[in-house]
Amino acid sequence: MAAGTVIDGKREAFVVPNSVQKSGDSYTANTTEVIPQKYWNRVVDGNIGLGEAFIYDATNIRLRNLTIGYDLEKKWLKNTPFQRIFVSATANNVWMIHYNLEGIDPEASSATNTNAPGFEILAPPTTRTFTFNVSATF
């Protein structure tokens, strides 16, 4: 049973943390009941708590950058002063294909340049940008 104070809509007097305990030379599933308050006090005990309870898999697959460009044909430029015109469109942060933690971008952390790297503290959403470029040579 996973640790928690409410299970199936009922408040539990005790919880059994999802863990193991040493039994001789091997490990067995933990069956020790713990008062929920004591369990959660230990889990969130400042900087020395059980960090594993708050570590998530940050694996993600994304389409970060997409650029489409086109060189205009020289025949279109015959009666113009241009030798070449290139047009392109770029999009950044196009598509988050797969991620393991709903609503959090693992690369967007509001705790950079601090003594708490890796903490996610309500970081703003990653922005998607679009640019359009025209370059011409005479």
GROMACS .gro file of N, CA, C and O in nm:
model
  552
    1MET      N    1   0.085  -0.117   0.000
    1MET     CA    2   0.000   0.000   0.000
    1MET      C    3   0.090   0.123   0.000
    1MET      O    4   0.185   0.132   0.075
    2ALA      N    5   0.060   0.217  -0.085
    2ALA     CA    6   0.139   0.341  -0.089
    2ALA      C    7   0.106   0.425   0.032
    2ALA      O    8  -0.004   0.419   0.087
    3ALA      N    9   0.202   0.504   0.074
    3ALA     CA   10   0.183   0.589   0.192
    3ALA      C   11   0.083   0.698   0.162
    3ALA      O   12   0.080   0.755   0.055
    4GLY      N   13  -0.001   0.728   0.256
    4GLY     CA   14  -0.100   0.834   0.243
    4GLY      C   15  -0.192   0.830   0.361
    4GLY      O   16  -0.200   0.732   0.432
    5THR      N   17  -0.265   0.936   0.383
    5THR     CA   18  -0.354   0.938   0.498
    5THR      C   19  -0.497   0.904   0.460
    5THR      O   20  -0.576   0.869   0.545
    6VAL      N   21  -0.532   0.916   0.331
    6VAL     CA   22  -0.667   0.881   0.287
    6VAL      C   23  -0.656   0.778   0.177
    6VAL      O   24  -0.591   0.801   0.076
    7ILE      N   25  -0.716   0.663   0.198
    7ILE     CA   26  -0.712   0.555   0.100
    7ILE      C   27  -0.855   0.512   0.072
    7ILE      O   28  -0.931   0.481   0.164
    8ASP      N   29  -0.893   0.514  -0.056
    8ASP     CA   30  -1.029   0.479  -0.098
    8ASP      C   31  -1.133   0.561  -0.025
    8ASP      O   32  -1.238   0.510   0.016
    9GLY      N   33  -1.105   0.688  -0.003
    9GLY     CA   34  -1.201   0.778   0.060
    9GLY      C   35  -1.210   0.764   0.211
    9GLY      O   36  -1.289   0.832   0.274
   10LYS      N   37  -1.132   0.674   0.272
   10LYS     CA   38  -1.137   0.656   0.417
   10LYS      C   39  -1.004   0.697   0.478
   10LYS      O   40  -0.898   0.668   0.425
   11ARG      N   41  -1.010   0.766   0.592
   11ARG     CA   42  -0.887   0.804   0.662
   11ARG      C   43  -0.832   0.681   0.733
   11ARG      O   44  -0.902   0.613   0.806
   12GLU      N   45  -0.705   0.654   0.708
   12GLU     CA   46  -0.640   0.538   0.768
   12GLU      C   47  -0.566   0.580   0.894
   12GLU      O   48  -0.503   0.685   0.899
   13ALA      N   49  -0.572   0.496   0.997
   13ALA     CA   50  -0.500   0.524   1.121
   13ALA      C   51  -0.351   0.501   1.105
   13ALA      O   52  -0.270   0.565   1.171
   14PHE      N   53  -0.314   0.409   1.016
   14PHE     CA   54  -0.175   0.377   0.993
   14PHE      C   55  -0.153   0.360   0.843
   14PHE      O   56  -0.245   0.327   0.770
   15VAL      N   57  -0.032   0.380   0.800
   15VAL     CA   58   0.006   0.352   0.662
   15VAL      C   59   0.126   0.260   0.663
   15VAL      O   60   0.198   0.250   0.761
   16VAL      N   61   0.144   0.190   0.553
   16VAL     CA   62   0.261   0.105   0.535
   16VAL      C   63   0.337   0.164   0.417
   16VAL      O   64   0.290   0.155   0.303
   17PRO      N   65   0.451   0.228   0.443
   17PRO     CA   66   0.527   0.289   0.333
   17PRO      C   67   0.566   0.186   0.227
   17PRO      O   68   0.594   0.070   0.259
   18ASN      N   69   0.563   0.230   0.103
   18ASN     CA   70   0.602   0.144  -0.008
   18ASN      C   71   0.755   0.132  -0.006
   18ASN      O   72   0.825   0.213  -0.064
   19SER      N   73   0.805   0.033   0.068
   19SER     CA   74   0.950   0.020   0.087
   19SER      C   75   0.984  -0.124   0.122
   19SER      O   76   0.897  -0.210   0.123
   20VAL      N   77   1.111  -0.147   0.149
   20VAL     CA   78   1.157  -0.280   0.188
   20VAL      C   79   1.232  -0.270   0.320
   20VAL      O   80   1.272  -0.162   0.363
   21GLN      N   81   1.250  -0.385   0.384
   21GLN     CA   82   1.330  -0.390   0.506
   21GLN      C   83   1.423  -0.509   0.497
   21GLN      O   84   1.394  -0.607   0.430
   22LYS      N   85   1.539  -0.496   0.563
   22LYS     CA   86   1.640  -0.601   0.556
   22LYS      C   87   1.596  -0.720   0.642
   22LYS      O   88   1.553  -0.703   0.755
   23SER      N   89   1.609  -0.837   0.584
   23SER     CA   90   1.573  -0.960   0.654
   23SER      C   91   1.689  -1.058   0.633
   23SER      O   92   1.693  -1.130   0.534
   24GLY      N   93   1.785  -1.056   0.725
   24GLY     CA   94   1.904  -1.139   0.709
   24GLY      C   95   1.992  -1.083   0.600
   24GLY      O   96   2.032  -0.968   0.604
   25ASP      N   97   2.019  -1.165   0.498
   25ASP     CA   98   2.101  -1.122   0.385
   25ASP      C   99   2.017  -1.072   0.267
   25ASP      O  100   2.070  -1.044   0.160
   26SER      N  101   1.886  -1.067   0.283
   26SER     CA  102   1.800  -1.024   0.171
   26SER      C  103   1.703  -0.916   0.220
   26SER      O  104   1.708  -0.875   0.335
   27TYR      N  105   1.618  -0.874   0.132
   27TYR     CA  106   1.519  -0.771   0.164
   27TYR      C  107   1.380  -0.825   0.137
   27TYR      O  108   1.358  -0.901   0.044
   28THR      N  109   1.285  -0.785   0.222
   28THR     CA  110   1.146  -0.823   0.205
   28THR      C  111   1.059  -0.698   0.206
   28THR      O  112   1.103  -0.591   0.251
   29ALA      N  113   0.937  -0.711   0.158
   29ALA     CA  114   0.846  -0.597   0.157
   29ALA      C  115   0.820  -0.550   0.299
   29ALA      O  116   0.804  -0.631   0.391
   30ASN      N  117   0.817  -0.420   0.316
   30ASN     CA  118   0.791  -0.362   0.448
   30ASN      C  119   0.645  -0.382   0.485
   30ASN      O  120   0.554  -0.354   0.406
   31THR      N  121   0.620  -0.429   0.606
   31THR     CA  122   0.483  -0.447   0.656
   31THR      C  123   0.460  -0.368   0.784
   31THR      O  124   0.357  -0.382   0.848
   32THR      N  125   0.557  -0.283   0.821
   32THR     CA  126   0.548  -0.206   0.946
   32THR      C  127   0.453  -0.089   0.929
   32THR      O  128   0.472  -0.005   0.841
   33GLU      N  129   0.352  -0.083   1.015
   33GLU     CA  130   0.258   0.029   1.010
   33GLU      C  131   0.318   0.151   1.078
   33GLU      O  132   0.386   0.139   1.179
   34VAL      N  133   0.292   0.268   1.020
   34VAL     CA  134   0.345   0.393   1.073
   34VAL      C  135   0.229   0.492   1.080
   34VAL      O  136   0.143   0.495   0.994
   35ILE      N  137   0.229   0.575   1.185
   35ILE     CA  138   0.129   0.681   1.194
   35ILE      C  139   0.156   0.779   1.080
   35ILE      O  140   0.270   0.821   1.059
   36PRO      N  141   0.055   0.816   1.000
   36PRO     CA  142   0.077   0.904   0.885
   36PRO      C  143   0.153   1.032   0.917
   36PRO      O  144   0.240   1.073   0.840
   37GLN      N  145   0.123   1.096   1.029
   37GLN     CA  146   0.192   1.221   1.063
   37GLN      C  147   0.342   1.199   1.078
   37GLN      O  148   0.422   1.277   1.030
   38LYS      N  149   0.382   1.091   1.143
   38LYS     CA  150   0.525   1.062   1.160
   38LYS      C  151   0.590   1.033   1.025
   38LYS      O  152   0.702   1.076   0.999
   39TYR      N  153   0.519   0.959   0.941
   39TYR     CA  154   0.573   0.928   0.809
   39TYR      C  155   0.598   1.055   0.730
   39TYR      O  156   0.707   1.079   0.678
   40TRP      N  157   0.497   1.141   0.718
   40TRP     CA  158   0.511   1.262   0.635
   40TRP      C  159   0.605   1.364   0.700
   40TRP      O  160   0.672   1.438   0.629
   41ASN      N  161   0.613   1.368   0.833
   41ASN     CA  162   0.713   1.455   0.896
   41ASN      C  163   0.853   1.413   0.854
   41ASN      O  164   0.940   1.497   0.832
   42ARG      N  165   0.877   1.284   0.844
   42ARG     CA  166   1.009   1.236   0.803
   42ARG      C  167   1.034   1.263   0.655
   42ARG      O  168   1.143   1.299   0.614
   43VAL      N  169   0.931   1.246   0.572
   43VAL     CA  170   0.946   1.267   0.428
   43VAL      C  171   0.981   1.412   0.397
   43VAL      O  172   1.069   1.440   0.316
   44VAL      N  173   0.914   1.507   0.460
   44VAL     CA  174   0.935   1.648   0.427
   44VAL      C  175   1.019   1.721   0.530
   44VAL      O  176   1.011   1.842   0.543
   45ASP      N  177   1.106   1.652   0.597
   45ASP     CA  178   1.187   1.709   0.705
   45ASP      C  179   1.296   1.801   0.651
   45ASP      O  180   1.414   1.768   0.650
   46GLY      N  181   1.256   1.918   0.604
   46GLY     CA  182   1.352   2.017   0.555
   46GLY      C  183   1.440   1.961   0.444
   46GLY      O  184   1.393   1.892   0.355
   47ASN      N  185   1.569   1.990   0.449
   47ASN     CA  186   1.662   1.943   0.347
   47ASN      C  187   1.713   1.803   0.373
   47ASN      O  188   1.790   1.750   0.294
   48ILE      N  189   1.675   1.742   0.487
   48ILE     CA  190   1.724   1.607   0.517
   48ILE      C  191   1.613   1.503   0.510
   48ILE      O  192   1.627   1.394   0.561
   49GLY      N  193   1.503   1.538   0.446
   49GLY     CA  194   1.392   1.445   0.433
   49GLY      C  195   1.423   1.335   0.332
   49GLY      O  196   1.534   1.320   0.284
   50LEU      N  197   1.322   1.259   0.300
   50LEU     CA  198   1.337   1.150   0.203
   50LEU      C  199   1.318   1.206   0.063
   50LEU      O  200   1.208   1.213   0.011
   51GLY      N  201   1.426   1.247   0.003
   51GLY     CA  202   1.421   1.309  -0.129
   51GLY      C  203   1.360   1.220  -0.235
   51GLY      O  204   1.300   1.268  -0.331
   52GLU      N  205   1.374   1.089  -0.221
   52GLU     CA  206   1.321   0.997  -0.321
   52GLU      C  207   1.171   1.014  -0.342
   52GLU      O  208   1.119   0.986  -0.449
   53ALA      N  209   1.101   1.060  -0.241
   53ALA     CA  210   0.957   1.078  -0.253
   53ALA      C  211   0.921   1.190  -0.349
   53ALA      O  212   0.808   1.199  -0.394
   54PHE      N  213   1.019   1.275  -0.382
   54PHE     CA  214   0.991   1.390  -0.467
   54PHE      C  215   1.076   1.391  -0.594
   54PHE      O  216   1.088   1.494  -0.659
   55ILE      N  217   1.134   1.280  -0.629
   55ILE     CA  218   1.215   1.271  -0.750
   55ILE      C  219   1.130   1.206  -0.859
   55ILE      O  220   1.069   1.102  -0.837
   56TYR      N  221   1.128   1.271  -0.974
   56TYR     CA  222   1.046   1.224  -1.085
   56TYR      C  223   1.133   1.198  -1.206
   56TYR      O  224   1.238   1.260  -1.223
   57ASP      N  225   1.088   1.112  -1.291
   57ASP     CA  226   1.157   1.082  -1.416
   57ASP      C  227   1.138   1.199  -1.512
   57ASP      O  228   1.026   1.231  -1.549
   58ALA      N  229   1.246   1.263  -1.551
   58ALA     CA  230   1.238   1.381  -1.638
   58ALA      C  231   1.256   1.345  -1.785
   58ALA      O  232   1.278   1.433  -1.868
   59THR      N  233   1.245   1.217  -1.819
   59THR     CA  234   1.257   1.177  -1.958
   59THR      C  235   1.150   1.246  -2.041
   59THR      O  236   1.033   1.249  -2.003
   60ASN      N  237   1.193   1.303  -2.153
   60ASN     CA  238   1.096   1.364  -2.243
   60ASN      C  239   1.147   1.358  -2.385
   60ASN      O  240   1.267   1.353  -2.409
   61ILE      N  241   1.053   1.355  -2.478
   61ILE     CA  242   1.084   1.358  -2.620
   61ILE      C  243   1.009   1.476  -2.677
   61ILE      O  244   0.889   1.490  -2.655
   62ARG      N  245   1.082   1.563  -2.747
   62ARG     CA  246   1.017   1.683  -2.798
   62ARG      C  247   1.073   1.722  -2.934
   62ARG      O  248   1.183   1.687  -2.968
   63LEU      N  249   0.992   1.794  -3.006
   63LEU     CA  250   1.036   1.858  -3.129
   63LEU      C  251   1.066   2.001  -3.088
   63LEU      O  252   0.976   2.082  -3.068
   64ARG      N  253   1.194   2.031  -3.070
   64ARG     CA  254   1.234   2.160  -3.016
   64ARG      C  255   1.234   2.270  -3.121
   64ARG      O  256   1.194   2.382  -3.094
   65ASN      N  257   1.282   2.240  -3.241
   65ASN     CA  258   1.297   2.344  -3.341
   65ASN      C  259   1.258   2.291  -3.477
   65ASN      O  260   1.296   2.179  -3.513
   66LEU      N  261   1.183   2.369  -3.552
   66LEU     CA  262   1.143   2.332  -3.687
   66LEU      C  263   1.163   2.454  -3.775
   66LEU      O  264   1.112   2.562  -3.746
   67THR      N  265   1.241   2.436  -3.882
   67THR     CA  266   1.267   2.545  -3.977
   67THR      C  267   1.235   2.496  -4.117
   67THR      O  268   1.277   2.387  -4.156
   68ILE      N  269   1.160   2.577  -4.187
   68ILE     CA  270   1.127   2.548  -4.326
   68ILE      C  271   1.172   2.670  -4.407
   68ILE      O  272   1.138   2.783  -4.373
   69GLY      N  273   1.250   2.645  -4.514
   69GLY     CA  274   1.299   2.755  -4.595
   69GLY      C  275   1.286   2.725  -4.743
   69GLY      O  276   1.276   2.609  -4.784
   70TYR      N  277   1.290   2.832  -4.821
   70TYR     CA  278   1.276   2.816  -4.965
   70TYR      C  279   1.354   2.925  -5.036
   70TYR      O  280   1.343   3.043  -5.002
   71ASP      N  281   1.434   2.885  -5.134
   71ASP     CA  282   1.504   2.978  -5.223
   71ASP      C  283   1.412   3.007  -5.341
   71ASP      O  284   1.371   2.913  -5.412
   72LEU      N  285   1.379   3.133  -5.361
   72LEU     CA  286   1.295   3.167  -5.476
   72LEU      C  287   1.371   3.135  -5.605
   72LEU      O  288   1.492   3.155  -5.614
   73GLU      N  289   1.299   3.088  -5.704
   73GLU     CA  290   1.363   3.051  -5.829
   73GLU      C  291   1.418   3.175  -5.899
   73GLU      O  292   1.358   3.282  -5.897
   74LYS      N  293   1.532   3.157  -5.963
   74LYS     CA  294   1.599   3.268  -6.030
   74LYS      C  295   1.512   3.329  -6.140
   74LYS      O  296   1.516   3.449  -6.164
   75LYS      N  297   1.431   3.249  -6.207
   75LYS     CA  298   1.347   3.301  -6.315
   75LYS      C  299   1.244   3.402  -6.262
   75LYS      O  300   1.200   3.490  -6.333
   76TRP      N  301   1.207   3.389  -6.133
   76TRP     CA  302   1.113   3.485  -6.074
   76TRP      C  303   1.180   3.619  -6.045
   76TRP      O  304   1.114   3.719  -6.026
   77LEU      N  305   1.313   3.617  -6.038
   77LEU     CA  306   1.387   3.736  -6.000
   77LEU      C  307   1.451   3.807  -6.121
   77LEU      O  308   1.525   3.903  -6.104
   78LYS      N  309   1.420   3.764  -6.243
   78LYS     CA  310   1.482   3.818  -6.363
   78LYS      C  311   1.471   3.969  -6.374
   78LYS      O  312   1.568   4.038  -6.400
   79ASN      N  313   1.355   4.025  -6.356
   79ASN     CA  314   1.332   4.168  -6.375
   79ASN      C  315   1.337   4.245  -6.244
   79ASN      O  316   1.274   4.350  -6.230
   80THR      N  317   1.413   4.193  -6.147
   80THR     CA  318   1.428   4.260  -6.018
   80THR      C  319   1.575   4.286  -5.993
   80THR      O  320   1.662   4.227  -6.058
   81PRO      N  321   1.607   4.371  -5.897
   81PRO     CA  322   1.749   4.394  -5.867
   81PRO      C  323   1.810   4.282  -5.780
   81PRO      O  324   1.928   4.288  -5.745
   82PHE      N  325   1.734   4.179  -5.746
   82PHE     CA  326   1.781   4.074  -5.656
   82PHE      C  327   1.845   3.959  -5.733
   82PHE      O  328   1.797   3.917  -5.837
   83GLN      N  329   1.954   3.907  -5.675
   83GLN     CA  330   2.017   3.787  -5.731
   83GLN      C  331   1.962   3.662  -5.662
   83GLN      O  332   1.955   3.555  -5.722
   84ARG      N  333   1.926   3.679  -5.535
   84ARG     CA  334   1.876   3.565  -5.457
   84ARG      C  335   1.785   3.616  -5.347
   84ARG      O  336   1.816   3.716  -5.282
   85ILE      N  337   1.675   3.546  -5.325
   85ILE     CA  338   1.587   3.574  -5.211
   85ILE      C  339   1.556   3.439  -5.144
   85ILE      O  340   1.515   3.344  -5.210
   86PHE      N  341   1.582   3.436  -5.017
   86PHE     CA  342   1.557   3.316  -4.937
   86PHE      C  343   1.456   3.352  -4.828
   86PHE      O  344   1.474   3.451  -4.757
   87VAL      N  345   1.349   3.274  -4.816
   87VAL     CA  346   1.249   3.296  -4.711
   87VAL      C  347   1.245   3.172  -4.622
   87VAL      O  348   1.262   3.060  -4.670
   88SER      N  349   1.225   3.196  -4.494
   88SER     CA  350   1.215   3.083  -4.402
   88SER      C  351   1.124   3.117  -4.285
   88SER      O  352   1.105   3.234  -4.252
   89ALA      N  353   1.070   3.013  -4.226
   89ALA     CA  354   0.989   3.026  -4.104
   89ALA      C  355   1.044   2.927  -4.003
   89ALA      O  356   1.080   2.814  -4.036
   90THR      N  357   1.053   2.971  -3.877
   90THR     CA  358   1.107   2.888  -3.770
   90THR      C  359   1.011   2.888  -3.652
   90THR      O  360   0.954   2.991  -3.618
   91ALA      N  361   0.995   2.773  -3.592
   91ALA     CA  362   0.916   2.760  -3.469
   91ALA      C  363   1.003   2.691  -3.364
   91ALA      O  364   1.072   2.594  -3.395
   92ASN      N  365   1.002   2.742  -3.243
   92ASN     CA  366   1.076   2.682  -3.131
   92ASN      C  367   0.978   2.628  -3.028
   92ASN      O  368   0.871   2.685  -3.008
   93ASN      N  369   1.017   2.519  -2.961
   93ASN     CA  370   0.930   2.449  -2.864
   93ASN      C  371   0.799   2.411  -2.931
   93ASN      O  372   0.691   2.445  -2.885
   94VAL      N  373   0.812   2.337  -3.040
   94VAL     CA  374   0.698   2.305  -3.126
   94VAL      C  375   0.604   2.204  -3.062
   94VAL      O  376   0.483   2.226  -3.056
   95TRP      N  377   0.658   2.091  -3.011
   95TRP     CA  378   0.570   1.981  -2.970
   95TRP      C  379   0.638   1.898  -2.863
   95TRP      O  380   0.747   1.846  -2.883
   96MET      N  381   0.573   1.883  -2.749
   96MET     CA  382   0.620   1.793  -2.644
   96MET      C  383   0.554   1.658  -2.672
   96MET      O  384   0.436   1.637  -2.642
   97ILE      N  385   0.630   1.569  -2.733
   97ILE     CA  386   0.575   1.442  -2.780
   97ILE      C  387   0.548   1.347  -2.664
   97ILE      O  388   0.443   1.282  -2.658
   98HIS      N  389   0.643   1.336  -2.571
   98HIS     CA  390   0.628   1.245  -2.456
   98HIS      C  391   0.693   1.307  -2.333
   98HIS      O  392   0.802   1.363  -2.341
   99TYR      N  393   0.625   1.298  -2.220
   99TYR     CA  394   0.682   1.341  -2.093
   99TYR      C  395   0.617   1.261  -1.982
   99TYR      O  396   0.509   1.206  -2.000
  100ASN      N  397   0.684   1.251  -1.870
  100ASN     CA  398   0.637   1.166  -1.761
  100ASN      C  399   0.568   1.240  -1.648
  100ASN      O  400   0.509   1.177  -1.562
  101LEU      N  401   0.575   1.371  -1.648
  101LEU     CA  402   0.516   1.448  -1.539
  101LEU      C  403   0.425   1.554  -1.597
  101LEU      O  404   0.470   1.652  -1.654
  102GLU      N  405   0.296   1.533  -1.584
  102GLU     CA  406   0.195   1.622  -1.643
  102GLU      C  407   0.211   1.765  -1.596
  102GLU      O  408   0.220   1.792  -1.477
  103GLY      N  409   0.219   1.857  -1.691
  103GLY     CA  410   0.219   1.999  -1.659
  103GLY      C  411   0.352   2.060  -1.621
  103GLY      O  412   0.358   2.178  -1.590
  104ILE      N  413   0.460   1.982  -1.622
  104ILE     CA  414   0.590   2.038  -1.584
  104ILE      C  415   0.691   2.007  -1.694
  104ILE      O  416   0.708   1.893  -1.734
  105ASP      N  417   0.756   2.112  -1.741
  105ASP     CA  418   0.863   2.096  -1.839
  105ASP      C  419   0.991   2.073  -1.761
  105ASP      O  420   1.034   2.160  -1.685
  106PRO      N  421   1.055   1.958  -1.776
  106PRO     CA  422   1.175   1.929  -1.696
  106PRO      C  423   1.291   2.023  -1.724
  106PRO      O  424   1.385   2.030  -1.646
  107GLU      N  425   1.286   2.099  -1.833
  107GLU     CA  426   1.393   2.193  -1.863
  107GLU      C  427   1.362   2.334  -1.815
  107GLU      O  428   1.444   2.423  -1.829
  108ALA      N  429   1.244   2.356  -1.763
  108ALA     CA  430   1.205   2.489  -1.714
  108ALA      C  431   1.207   2.486  -1.562
  108ALA      O  432   1.115   2.438  -1.499
  109SER      N  433   1.312   2.537  -1.504
  109SER     CA  434   1.324   2.539  -1.359
  109SER      C  435   1.340   2.682  -1.313
  109SER      O  436   1.421   2.757  -1.366
  110SER      N  437   1.262   2.720  -1.215
  110SER     CA  438   1.271   2.858  -1.165
  110SER      C  439   1.377   2.871  -1.057
  110SER      O  440   1.396   2.977  -1.002
  111ALA      N  441   1.448   2.764  -1.026
  111ALA     CA  442   1.548   2.769  -0.918
  111ALA      C  443   1.689   2.760  -0.974
  111ALA      O  444   1.772   2.686  -0.924
  112THR      N  445   1.718   2.835  -1.080
  112THR     CA  446   1.854   2.837  -1.132
  112THR      C  447   1.933   2.945  -1.061
  112THR      O  448   1.877   3.040  -1.007
  113ASN      N  449   2.063   2.932  -1.061
  113ASN     CA  450   2.154   3.025  -0.993
  113ASN      C  451   2.120   3.039  -0.843
  113ASN      O  452   2.127   3.148  -0.787
  114THR      N  453   2.079   2.930  -0.782
  114THR     CA  454   2.051   2.929  -0.639
  114THR      C  455   2.121   2.808  -0.579
  114THR      O  456   2.186   2.731  -0.648
  115ASN      N  457   2.101   2.789  -0.451
  115ASN     CA  458   2.156   2.669  -0.387
  115ASN      C  459   2.056   2.554  -0.392
  115ASN      O  460   2.072   2.455  -0.322
  116ALA      N  461   1.953   2.566  -0.475
  116ALA     CA  462   1.851   2.462  -0.485
  116ALA      C  463   1.826   2.424  -0.631
  116ALA      O  464   1.715   2.433  -0.680
  117PRO      N  465   1.930   2.381  -0.705
  117PRO     CA  466   1.906   2.346  -0.845
  117PRO      C  467   1.820   2.222  -0.857
  117PRO      O  468   1.827   2.132  -0.774
  118GLY      N  469   1.738   2.220  -0.959
  118GLY     CA  470   1.653   2.103  -0.981
  118GLY      C  471   1.518   2.110  -0.914
  118GLY      O  472   1.433   2.027  -0.939
  119PHE      N  473   1.494   2.210  -0.831
  119PHE     CA  474   1.364   2.223  -0.768
  119PHE      C  475   1.267   2.286  -0.866
  119PHE      O  476   1.301   2.383  -0.934
  120GLU      N  477   1.148   2.234  -0.873
  120GLU     CA  478   1.045   2.293  -0.958
  120GLU      C  479   0.953   2.371  -0.867
  120GLU      O  480   0.885   2.315  -0.782
  121ILE      N  481   0.955   2.503  -0.882
  121ILE     CA  482   0.875   2.588  -0.794
  121ILE      C  483   0.785   2.676  -0.879
  121ILE      O  484   0.811   2.793  -0.901
  122LEU      N  485   0.682   2.615  -0.936
  122LEU     CA  486   0.583   2.686  -1.017
  122LEU      C  487   0.647   2.768  -1.128
  122LEU      O  488   0.619   2.886  -1.147
  123ALA      N  489   0.735   2.705  -1.206
  123ALA     CA  490   0.798   2.772  -1.319
  123ALA      C  491   0.693   2.806  -1.424
  123ALA      O  492   0.598   2.730  -1.444
  124PRO      N  493   0.709   2.919  -1.492
  124PRO     CA  494   0.613   2.952  -1.597
  124PRO      C  495   0.626   2.854  -1.713
  124PRO      O  496   0.731   2.792  -1.731
  125PRO      N  497   0.523   2.841  -1.793
  125PRO     CA  498   0.529   2.749  -1.906
  125PRO      C  499   0.639   2.790  -2.005
  125PRO      O  500   0.669   2.908  -2.019
  126THR      N  501   0.695   2.693  -2.072
  126THR     CA  502   0.793   2.721  -2.176
  126THR      C  503   0.722   2.789  -2.292
  126THR      O  504   0.615   2.745  -2.334
  127THR      N  505   0.781   2.896  -2.343
  127THR     CA  506   0.715   2.970  -2.451
  127THR      C  507   0.745   2.908  -2.586
  127THR      O  508   0.851   2.850  -2.609
  128ARG      N  509   0.649   2.918  -2.673
  128ARG     CA  510   0.665   2.875  -2.812
  128ARG      C  511   0.683   3.002  -2.894
  128ARG      O  512   0.604   3.095  -2.882
  129THR      N  513   0.786   3.007  -2.977
  129THR     CA  514   0.811   3.127  -3.056
  129THR      C  515   0.810   3.093  -3.205
  129THR      O  516   0.844   2.981  -3.245
  130PHE      N  517   0.771   3.191  -3.284
  130PHE     CA  518   0.769   3.179  -3.428
  130PHE      C  519   0.845   3.297  -3.487
  130PHE      O  520   0.827   3.410  -3.441
  131THR      N  521   0.929   3.271  -3.586
  131THR     CA  522   1.000   3.379  -3.654
  131THR      C  523   0.987   3.359  -3.804
  131THR      O  524   0.971   3.246  -3.852
  132PHE      N  525   0.995   3.468  -3.876
  132PHE     CA  526   0.991   3.466  -4.021
  132PHE      C  527   1.111   3.545  -4.069
  132PHE      O  528   1.141   3.653  -4.018
  133ASN      N  529   1.181   3.492  -4.168
  133ASN     CA  530   1.304   3.555  -4.216
  133ASN      C  531   1.301   3.569  -4.368
  133ASN      O  532   1.259   3.477  -4.438
  134VAL      N  533   1.346   3.683  -4.415
  134VAL     CA  534   1.366   3.705  -4.558
  134VAL      C  535   1.507   3.761  -4.573
  134VAL      O  536   1.540   3.863  -4.513
  135SER      N  537   1.589   3.692  -4.652
  135SER     CA  538   1.722   3.745  -4.680
  135SER      C  539   1.737   3.759  -4.831
  135SER      O  540   1.697   3.671  -4.907
  136ALA      N  541   1.792   3.872  -4.871
  136ALA     CA  542   1.806   3.902  -5.015
  136ALA      C  543   1.948   3.945  -5.044
  136ALA      O  544   2.013   4.011  -4.963
  137THR      N  545   1.996   3.903  -5.159
  137THR     CA  546   2.127   3.948  -5.207
  137THR      C  547   2.105   4.023  -5.339
  137THR      O  548   2.021   3.986  -5.419
  138PHE      N  549   2.182   4.131  -5.355
  138PHE     CA  550   2.169   4.216  -5.475
  138PHE      C  551   2.277   4.183  -5.574
  138PHE      O  552   2.382   4.143  -5.546
   0.00000   0.00000   0.00000
